[in-house]
């Protein structure tokens, strides 16, 4: 009977220690994942800011007035004269 009680006590102590180790490990993993989540959220915020800047830059480059100025100055383009326009029908 005494051996059975000692074995039962050993099993209970092992179960309590296993549970304690599992709690500590779970808390540690939770903290590691929270740090990773915070890092990813900061990265997301930085990427959203960069995306907004790129959208603004694209809108600036695609502005019709700017495209027209570039075509005239850099490429030497000009509006055609009325006599140079031909209407093509299908």
Steps between C-alpha positions, in 0.01 A plus 500: 500500500786731586666437162176578323465830691861594419448419132180703496681793665782478245250505212324805648828687549605417143163621370527828696855561377400419141209740527721776643757455222221507239363825646842666495568381146158621381549843656843529337360402159219750548750780567713401200194500274384835638839655422482357148146635458612847608794489259274396212246773584778761494620363166142516367469862611832590335391330177166683506683832534734412213203389286327833563813688395530290185136562411555873539813485286320300231213749499751782458682331211174405325346846518389595145664842510834346597475232230422769243798711612735199485373406151558851370836571667676163515354326198445809285137415433241755392132507416438414134383770263139465385611419143716212632206325670340215305183321597516122459178303464453127519 
